[in-house]
Short mmCIF file of C-alpha atoms in Angstrom, two decimals:
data_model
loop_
_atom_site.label_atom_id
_atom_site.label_comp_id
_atom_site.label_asym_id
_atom_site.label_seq_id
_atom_site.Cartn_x
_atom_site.Cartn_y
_atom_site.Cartn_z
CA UNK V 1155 -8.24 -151.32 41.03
CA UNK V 1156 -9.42 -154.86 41.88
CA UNK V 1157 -11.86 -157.04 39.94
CA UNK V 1158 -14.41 -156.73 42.88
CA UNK V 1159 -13.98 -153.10 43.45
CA UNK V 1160 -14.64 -152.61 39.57
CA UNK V 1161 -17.82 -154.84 39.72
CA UNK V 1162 -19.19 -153.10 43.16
CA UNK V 1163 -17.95 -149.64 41.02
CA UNK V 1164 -20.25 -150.86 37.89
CA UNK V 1165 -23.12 -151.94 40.15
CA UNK V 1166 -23.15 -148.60 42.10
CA UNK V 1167 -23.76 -146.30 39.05
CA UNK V 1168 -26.52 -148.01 37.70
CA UNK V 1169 -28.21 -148.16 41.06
CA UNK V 1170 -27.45 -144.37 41.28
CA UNK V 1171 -29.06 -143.72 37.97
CA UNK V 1172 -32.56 -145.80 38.63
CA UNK V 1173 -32.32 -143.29 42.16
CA UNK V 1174 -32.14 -140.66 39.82
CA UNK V 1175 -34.86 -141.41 37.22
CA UNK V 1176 -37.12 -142.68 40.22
CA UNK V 1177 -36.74 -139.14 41.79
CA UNK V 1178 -37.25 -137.35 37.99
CA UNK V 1179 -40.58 -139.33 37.50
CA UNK V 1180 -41.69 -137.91 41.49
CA UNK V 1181 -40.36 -134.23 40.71
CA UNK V 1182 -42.34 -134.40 36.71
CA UNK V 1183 -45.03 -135.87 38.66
CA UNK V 1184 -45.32 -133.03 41.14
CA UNK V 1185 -44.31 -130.31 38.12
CA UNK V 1186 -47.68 -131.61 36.10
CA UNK V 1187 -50.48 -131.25 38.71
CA UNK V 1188 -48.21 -127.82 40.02
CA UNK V 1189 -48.77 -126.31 36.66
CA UNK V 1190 -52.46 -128.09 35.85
CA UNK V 1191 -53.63 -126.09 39.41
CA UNK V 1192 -51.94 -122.89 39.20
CA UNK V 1193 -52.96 -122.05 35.60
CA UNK V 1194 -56.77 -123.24 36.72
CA UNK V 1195 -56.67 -125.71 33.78
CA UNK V 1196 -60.99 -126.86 33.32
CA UNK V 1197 -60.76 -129.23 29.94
CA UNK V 1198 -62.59 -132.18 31.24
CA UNK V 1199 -61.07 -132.76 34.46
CA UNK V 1200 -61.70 -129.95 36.63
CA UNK V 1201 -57.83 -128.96 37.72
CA UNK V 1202 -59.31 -125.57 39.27
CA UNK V 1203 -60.77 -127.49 41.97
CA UNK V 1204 -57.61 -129.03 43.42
CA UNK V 1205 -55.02 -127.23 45.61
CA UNK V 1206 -51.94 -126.61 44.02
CA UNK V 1207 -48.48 -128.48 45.48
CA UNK V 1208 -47.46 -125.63 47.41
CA UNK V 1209 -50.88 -125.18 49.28
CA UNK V 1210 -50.45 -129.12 50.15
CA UNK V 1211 -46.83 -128.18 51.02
CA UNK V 1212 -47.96 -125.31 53.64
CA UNK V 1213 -50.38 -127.20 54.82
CA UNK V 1214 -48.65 -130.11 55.23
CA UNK V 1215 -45.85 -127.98 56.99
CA UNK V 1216 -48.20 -126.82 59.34
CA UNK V 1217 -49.49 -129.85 60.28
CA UNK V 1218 -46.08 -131.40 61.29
CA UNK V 1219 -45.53 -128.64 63.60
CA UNK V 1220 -48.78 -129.45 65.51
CA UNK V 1221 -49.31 -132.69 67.84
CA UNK V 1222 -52.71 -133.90 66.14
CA UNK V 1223 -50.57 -134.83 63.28
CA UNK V 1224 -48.41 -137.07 65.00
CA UNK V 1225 -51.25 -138.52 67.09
CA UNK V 1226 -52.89 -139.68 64.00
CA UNK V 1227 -50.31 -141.09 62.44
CA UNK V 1228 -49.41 -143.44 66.11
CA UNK V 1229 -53.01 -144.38 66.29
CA UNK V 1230 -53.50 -145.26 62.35
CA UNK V 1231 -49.91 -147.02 62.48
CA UNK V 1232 -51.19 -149.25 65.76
CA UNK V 1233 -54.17 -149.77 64.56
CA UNK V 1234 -52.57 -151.64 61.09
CA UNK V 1235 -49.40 -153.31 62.95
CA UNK V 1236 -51.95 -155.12 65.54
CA UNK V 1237 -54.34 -156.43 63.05
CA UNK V 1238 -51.94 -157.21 59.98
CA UNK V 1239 -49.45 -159.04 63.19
CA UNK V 1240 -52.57 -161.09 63.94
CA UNK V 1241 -53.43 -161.73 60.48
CA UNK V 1242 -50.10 -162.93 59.78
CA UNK V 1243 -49.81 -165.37 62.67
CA UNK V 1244 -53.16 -166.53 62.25
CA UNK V 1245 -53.96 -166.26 58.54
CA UNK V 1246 -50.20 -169.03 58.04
CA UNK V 1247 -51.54 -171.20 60.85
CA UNK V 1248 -55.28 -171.37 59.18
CA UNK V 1249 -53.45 -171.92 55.88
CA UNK V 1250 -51.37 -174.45 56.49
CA UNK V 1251 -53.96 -176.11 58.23
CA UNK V 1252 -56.69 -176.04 55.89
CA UNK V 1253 -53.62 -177.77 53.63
CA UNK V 1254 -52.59 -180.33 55.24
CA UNK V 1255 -55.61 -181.89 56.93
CA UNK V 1256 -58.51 -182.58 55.50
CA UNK V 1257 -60.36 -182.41 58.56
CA UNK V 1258 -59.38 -179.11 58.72
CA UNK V 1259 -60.49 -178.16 55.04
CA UNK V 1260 -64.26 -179.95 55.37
CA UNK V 1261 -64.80 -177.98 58.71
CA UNK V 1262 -63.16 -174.66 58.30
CA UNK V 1263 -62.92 -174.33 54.31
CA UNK V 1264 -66.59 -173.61 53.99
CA UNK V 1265 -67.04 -170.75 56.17
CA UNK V 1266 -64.29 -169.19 55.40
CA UNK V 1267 -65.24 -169.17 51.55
CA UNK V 1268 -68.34 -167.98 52.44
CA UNK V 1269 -67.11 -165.10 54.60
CA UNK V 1270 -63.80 -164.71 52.43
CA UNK V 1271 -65.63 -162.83 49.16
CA UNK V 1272 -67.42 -160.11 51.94
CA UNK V 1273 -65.67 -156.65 51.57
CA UNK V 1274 -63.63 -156.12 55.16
CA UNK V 1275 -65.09 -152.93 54.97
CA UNK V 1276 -68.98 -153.89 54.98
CA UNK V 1277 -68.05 -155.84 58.46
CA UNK V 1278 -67.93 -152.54 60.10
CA UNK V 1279 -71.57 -152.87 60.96
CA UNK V 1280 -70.64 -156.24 62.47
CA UNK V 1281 -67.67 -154.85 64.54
CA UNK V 1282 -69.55 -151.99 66.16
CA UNK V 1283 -72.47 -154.40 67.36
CA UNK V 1284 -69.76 -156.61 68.40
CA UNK V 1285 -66.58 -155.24 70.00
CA UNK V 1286 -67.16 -152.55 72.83
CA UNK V 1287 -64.78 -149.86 71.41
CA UNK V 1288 -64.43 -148.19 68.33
CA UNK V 1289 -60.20 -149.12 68.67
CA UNK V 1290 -61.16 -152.74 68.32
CA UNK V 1291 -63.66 -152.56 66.15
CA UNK V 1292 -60.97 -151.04 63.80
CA UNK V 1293 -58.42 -153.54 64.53
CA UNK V 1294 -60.46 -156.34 63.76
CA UNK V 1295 -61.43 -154.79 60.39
CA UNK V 1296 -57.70 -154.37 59.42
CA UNK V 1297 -57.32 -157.88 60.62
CA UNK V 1298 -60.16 -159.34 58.40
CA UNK V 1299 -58.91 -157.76 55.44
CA UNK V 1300 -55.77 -158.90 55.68
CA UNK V 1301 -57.00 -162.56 56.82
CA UNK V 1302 -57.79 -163.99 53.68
CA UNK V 1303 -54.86 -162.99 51.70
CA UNK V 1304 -52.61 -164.59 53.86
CA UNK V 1305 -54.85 -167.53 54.22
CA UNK V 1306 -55.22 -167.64 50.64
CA UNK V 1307 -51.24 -167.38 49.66
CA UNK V 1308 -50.37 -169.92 52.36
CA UNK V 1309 -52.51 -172.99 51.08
CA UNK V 1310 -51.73 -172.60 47.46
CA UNK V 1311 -47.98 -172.49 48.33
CA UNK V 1312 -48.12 -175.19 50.63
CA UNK V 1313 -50.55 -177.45 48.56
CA UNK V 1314 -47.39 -176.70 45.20
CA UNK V 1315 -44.60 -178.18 47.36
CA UNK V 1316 -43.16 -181.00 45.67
CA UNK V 1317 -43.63 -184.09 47.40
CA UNK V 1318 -40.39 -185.68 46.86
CA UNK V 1319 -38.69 -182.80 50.30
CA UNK V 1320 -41.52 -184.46 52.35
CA UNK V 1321 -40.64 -188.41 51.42
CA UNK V 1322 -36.76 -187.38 52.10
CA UNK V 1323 -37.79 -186.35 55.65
CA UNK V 1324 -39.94 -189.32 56.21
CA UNK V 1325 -37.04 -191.34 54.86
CA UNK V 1326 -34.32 -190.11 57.73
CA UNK V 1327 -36.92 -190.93 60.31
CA UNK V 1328 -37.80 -186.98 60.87
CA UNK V 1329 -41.79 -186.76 62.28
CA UNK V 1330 -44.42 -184.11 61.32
CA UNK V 1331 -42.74 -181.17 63.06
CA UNK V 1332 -39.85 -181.95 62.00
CA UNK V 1333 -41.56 -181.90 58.33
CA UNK V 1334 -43.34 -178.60 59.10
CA UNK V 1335 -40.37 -176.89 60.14
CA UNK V 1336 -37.47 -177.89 57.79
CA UNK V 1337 -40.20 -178.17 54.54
CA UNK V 1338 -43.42 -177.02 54.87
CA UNK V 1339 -42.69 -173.66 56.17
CA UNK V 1340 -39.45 -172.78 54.30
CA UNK V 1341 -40.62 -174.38 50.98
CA UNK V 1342 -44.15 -171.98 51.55
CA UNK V 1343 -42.23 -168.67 52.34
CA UNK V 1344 -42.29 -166.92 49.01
CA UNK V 1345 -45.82 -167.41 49.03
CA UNK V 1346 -46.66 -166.34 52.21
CA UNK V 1347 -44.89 -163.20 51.49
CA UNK V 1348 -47.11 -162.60 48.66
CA UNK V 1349 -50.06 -162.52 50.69
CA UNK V 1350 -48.56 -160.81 53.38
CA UNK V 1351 -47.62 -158.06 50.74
CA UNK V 1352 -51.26 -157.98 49.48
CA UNK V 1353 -52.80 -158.18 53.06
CA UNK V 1354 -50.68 -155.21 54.00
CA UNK V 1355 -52.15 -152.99 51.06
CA UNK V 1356 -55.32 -154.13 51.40
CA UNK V 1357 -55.20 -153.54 55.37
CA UNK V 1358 -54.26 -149.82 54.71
CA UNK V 1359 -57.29 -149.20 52.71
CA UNK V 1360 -59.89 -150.75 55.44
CA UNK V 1361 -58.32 -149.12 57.93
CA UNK V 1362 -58.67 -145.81 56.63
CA UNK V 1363 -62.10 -146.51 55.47
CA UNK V 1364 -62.85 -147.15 59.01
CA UNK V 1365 -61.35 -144.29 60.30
CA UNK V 1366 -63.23 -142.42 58.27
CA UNK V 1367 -66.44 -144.02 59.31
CA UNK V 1368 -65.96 -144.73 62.99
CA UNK V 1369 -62.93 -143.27 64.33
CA UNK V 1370 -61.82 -140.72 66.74
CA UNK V 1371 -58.30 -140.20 65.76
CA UNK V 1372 -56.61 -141.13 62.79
CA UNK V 1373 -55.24 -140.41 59.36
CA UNK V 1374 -58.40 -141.38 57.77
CA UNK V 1375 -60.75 -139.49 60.51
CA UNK V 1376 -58.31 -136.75 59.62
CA UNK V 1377 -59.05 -136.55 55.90
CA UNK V 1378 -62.90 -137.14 56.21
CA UNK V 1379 -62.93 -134.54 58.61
CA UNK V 1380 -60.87 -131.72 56.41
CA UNK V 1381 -63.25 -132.78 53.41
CA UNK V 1382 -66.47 -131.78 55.07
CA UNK V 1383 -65.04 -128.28 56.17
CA UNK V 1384 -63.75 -128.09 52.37
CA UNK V 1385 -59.92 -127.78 53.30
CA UNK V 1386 -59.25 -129.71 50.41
CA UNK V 1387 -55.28 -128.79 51.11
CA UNK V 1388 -55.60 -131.20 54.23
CA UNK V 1389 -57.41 -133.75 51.96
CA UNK V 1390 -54.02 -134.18 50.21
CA UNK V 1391 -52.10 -134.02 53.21
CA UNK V 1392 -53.59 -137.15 54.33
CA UNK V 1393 -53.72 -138.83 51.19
CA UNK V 1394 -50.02 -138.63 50.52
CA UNK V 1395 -49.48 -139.33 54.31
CA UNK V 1396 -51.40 -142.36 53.58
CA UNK V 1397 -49.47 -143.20 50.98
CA UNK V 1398 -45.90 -142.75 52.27
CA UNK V 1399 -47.21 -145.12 55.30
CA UNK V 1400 -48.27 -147.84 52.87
CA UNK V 1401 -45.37 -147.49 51.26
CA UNK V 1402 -43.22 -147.56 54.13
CA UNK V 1403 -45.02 -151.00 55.38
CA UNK V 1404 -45.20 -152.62 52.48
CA UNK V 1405 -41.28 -152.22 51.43
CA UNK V 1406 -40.65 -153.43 54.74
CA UNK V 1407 -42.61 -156.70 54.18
CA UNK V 1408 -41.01 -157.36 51.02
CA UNK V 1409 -37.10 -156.61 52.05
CA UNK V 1410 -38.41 -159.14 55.43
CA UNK V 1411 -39.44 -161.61 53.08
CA UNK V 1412 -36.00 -161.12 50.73
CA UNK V 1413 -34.24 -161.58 53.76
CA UNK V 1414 -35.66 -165.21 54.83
CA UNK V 1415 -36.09 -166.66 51.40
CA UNK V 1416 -32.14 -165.18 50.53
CA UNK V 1417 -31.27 -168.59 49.70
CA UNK V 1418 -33.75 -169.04 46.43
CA UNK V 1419 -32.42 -167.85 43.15
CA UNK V 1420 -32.91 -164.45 41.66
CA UNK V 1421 -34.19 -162.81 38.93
CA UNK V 1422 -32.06 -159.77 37.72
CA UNK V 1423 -32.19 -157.94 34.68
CA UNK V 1424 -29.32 -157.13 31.66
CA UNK V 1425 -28.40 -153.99 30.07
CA UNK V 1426 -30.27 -155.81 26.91
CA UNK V 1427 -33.30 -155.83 28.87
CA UNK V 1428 -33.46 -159.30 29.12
CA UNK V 1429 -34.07 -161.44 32.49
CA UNK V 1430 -30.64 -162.98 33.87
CA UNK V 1431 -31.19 -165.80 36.44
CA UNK V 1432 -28.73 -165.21 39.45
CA UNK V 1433 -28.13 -167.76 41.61
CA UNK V 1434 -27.06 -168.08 45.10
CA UNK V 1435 -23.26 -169.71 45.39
CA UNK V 1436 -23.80 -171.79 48.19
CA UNK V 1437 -26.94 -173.35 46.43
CA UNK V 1438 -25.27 -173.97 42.89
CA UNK V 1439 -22.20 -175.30 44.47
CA UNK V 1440 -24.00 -178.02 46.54
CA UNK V 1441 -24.40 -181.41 44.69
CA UNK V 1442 -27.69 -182.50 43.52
CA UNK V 1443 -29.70 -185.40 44.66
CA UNK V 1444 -32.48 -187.52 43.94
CA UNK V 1445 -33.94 -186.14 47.45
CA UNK V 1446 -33.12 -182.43 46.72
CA UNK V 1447 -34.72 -180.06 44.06
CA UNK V 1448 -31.91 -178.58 41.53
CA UNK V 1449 -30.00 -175.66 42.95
CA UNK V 1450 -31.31 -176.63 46.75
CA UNK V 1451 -29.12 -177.48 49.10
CA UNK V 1452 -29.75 -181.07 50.97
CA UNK V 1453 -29.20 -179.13 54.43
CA UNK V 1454 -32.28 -176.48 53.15
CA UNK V 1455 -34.55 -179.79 53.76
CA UNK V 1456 -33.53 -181.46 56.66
#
């Protein structure tokens, strides 16, 4: 056997085993609240109340046969992709912005550090006097809450960018674009994708909030509506679908943001326990300049 087969061979088993204590923790999880619920346990917390995990799992069952189930989860999924898409695009641009001009800052910093610490969730008054559907009403709540974090994320990574990638631009005769393109943006990435991860959880719980307080269709409407006819079964069913679609989102905005910022050195972690810095061979390989961070590439830059 080769050196590399051995070395994919040793990686492989201890991915298999984190797999394997990942789905242990879920199935101990799931044992727990079965037994709590079935034997009616009432010591403080009031496990006779709650459904057991088969009565979510029949219920949940049930639902997936029927076409309300799936209708809910299009409408709550469009609902988040359209506003967290727009808070994305928008919430960089404002960011960057607000960081590199000061124009910018002194005109649109103050409102939007006024309007930044309001709860997306008490703008729901706002959005029904404003917008003339519920549907966009909801949209622009899930955009609002995921506004700021992006915002946010994108100044403070752009305002921490070392100067000396901007004076090696200037020095080659490259303009602003050519500065926002090959520094600003790259250089800002792993903390844009920190807000975009918090936007994307914070998105998911406006959005259900207002689903639950204006909407027609929806997981959230969906839950609300199985709590006041006491189906407490379907109360579960739509908190764990809620939670397998935040999930779901959020992985896929962090293995997006792995993707683009591949060429920045990892963090991975020993048998000891300890944190082992790994570090991309094209990057360590690539001679070091006075113009260049350590470990960066000149290309990265220009």
């Amino acid at each position: 056997m080769s050196g590399k087969a051995r070395a994919s061979r040793g990686r492989g088993v201890p991915r298999l085993g984190r797999y394997a204590l990942r789905a242990a923790s879920l199935a101990l999880a799931l044992g727990v609240w079965q037994l709590l619920t079935s034997l009616d346990i009432d010591l403080w917390l009031r496990f006779s109340q709650f459904p057991t995990v088969a009565d979510v799992a029949r219920t949940f069952a049930d639902r997936l046969s029927g076409p309300d189930y799936w209708t809910d989860l299009t409408d709550s999924l469009t609902r988040i992709l359209t506003g967290f898409l727009l808070a994305a695009v928008l919430g960089v641009a404002a960011g960057v912005l607000v960081a590199r001009s000061r124009l910018a800052e002194d005109l649109l910093g103050p409102v939007l550090e006024v309007v930044r610490p309001i709860p997306a969730i008490a703008l729901v008054p706002v959005a029904i006097l404003l917008f003339p559907s519920n549907e966009q009403g909801i949209v622009f709540i899930t955009f609002t809450a995921a506004f700021f974090p992006v915002l946010v994320s994108t100044r403070h990574a752009v305002r921490a960018l070392a100067p000396g990638w901007e004076e090696a631009v200037l020095t080659m005769g490259g303009g602003r674009w050519r500065i926002l393109a090959s520094v600003v943006l790259p250089g800002a990435l792993p903390g844009i994708f920190g807000g975009l991860s918090v936007g994307i959880g914070v998105s998911w719980i406006c959005v259900i909030s207002a689903e639950m307080i204006s909407g027609q269709y929806g997981v959230g409407y969906r839950t609300w509506q199985d709590y006041t006819v006491v189906n407490y079964a379907g109360v579960f069913v739509g908190m764990v679908s809620i939670g397998v679609l935040g999930w779901l989102t959020s992985t896929a905005v962090e293995l997006l943001g792995r993707r683009l910022t591949r060429w920045l050195p990892r963090t991975s972690y020993v048998a000891a326990g300890r944190p082992a810095r790994r570090v991309n061979r094209a990057a360590a390989a690539a001679p070091v300049s006075p113009t260049t961070q350590e470990g960066v590439p000149h290309d990265q830059l220009v």
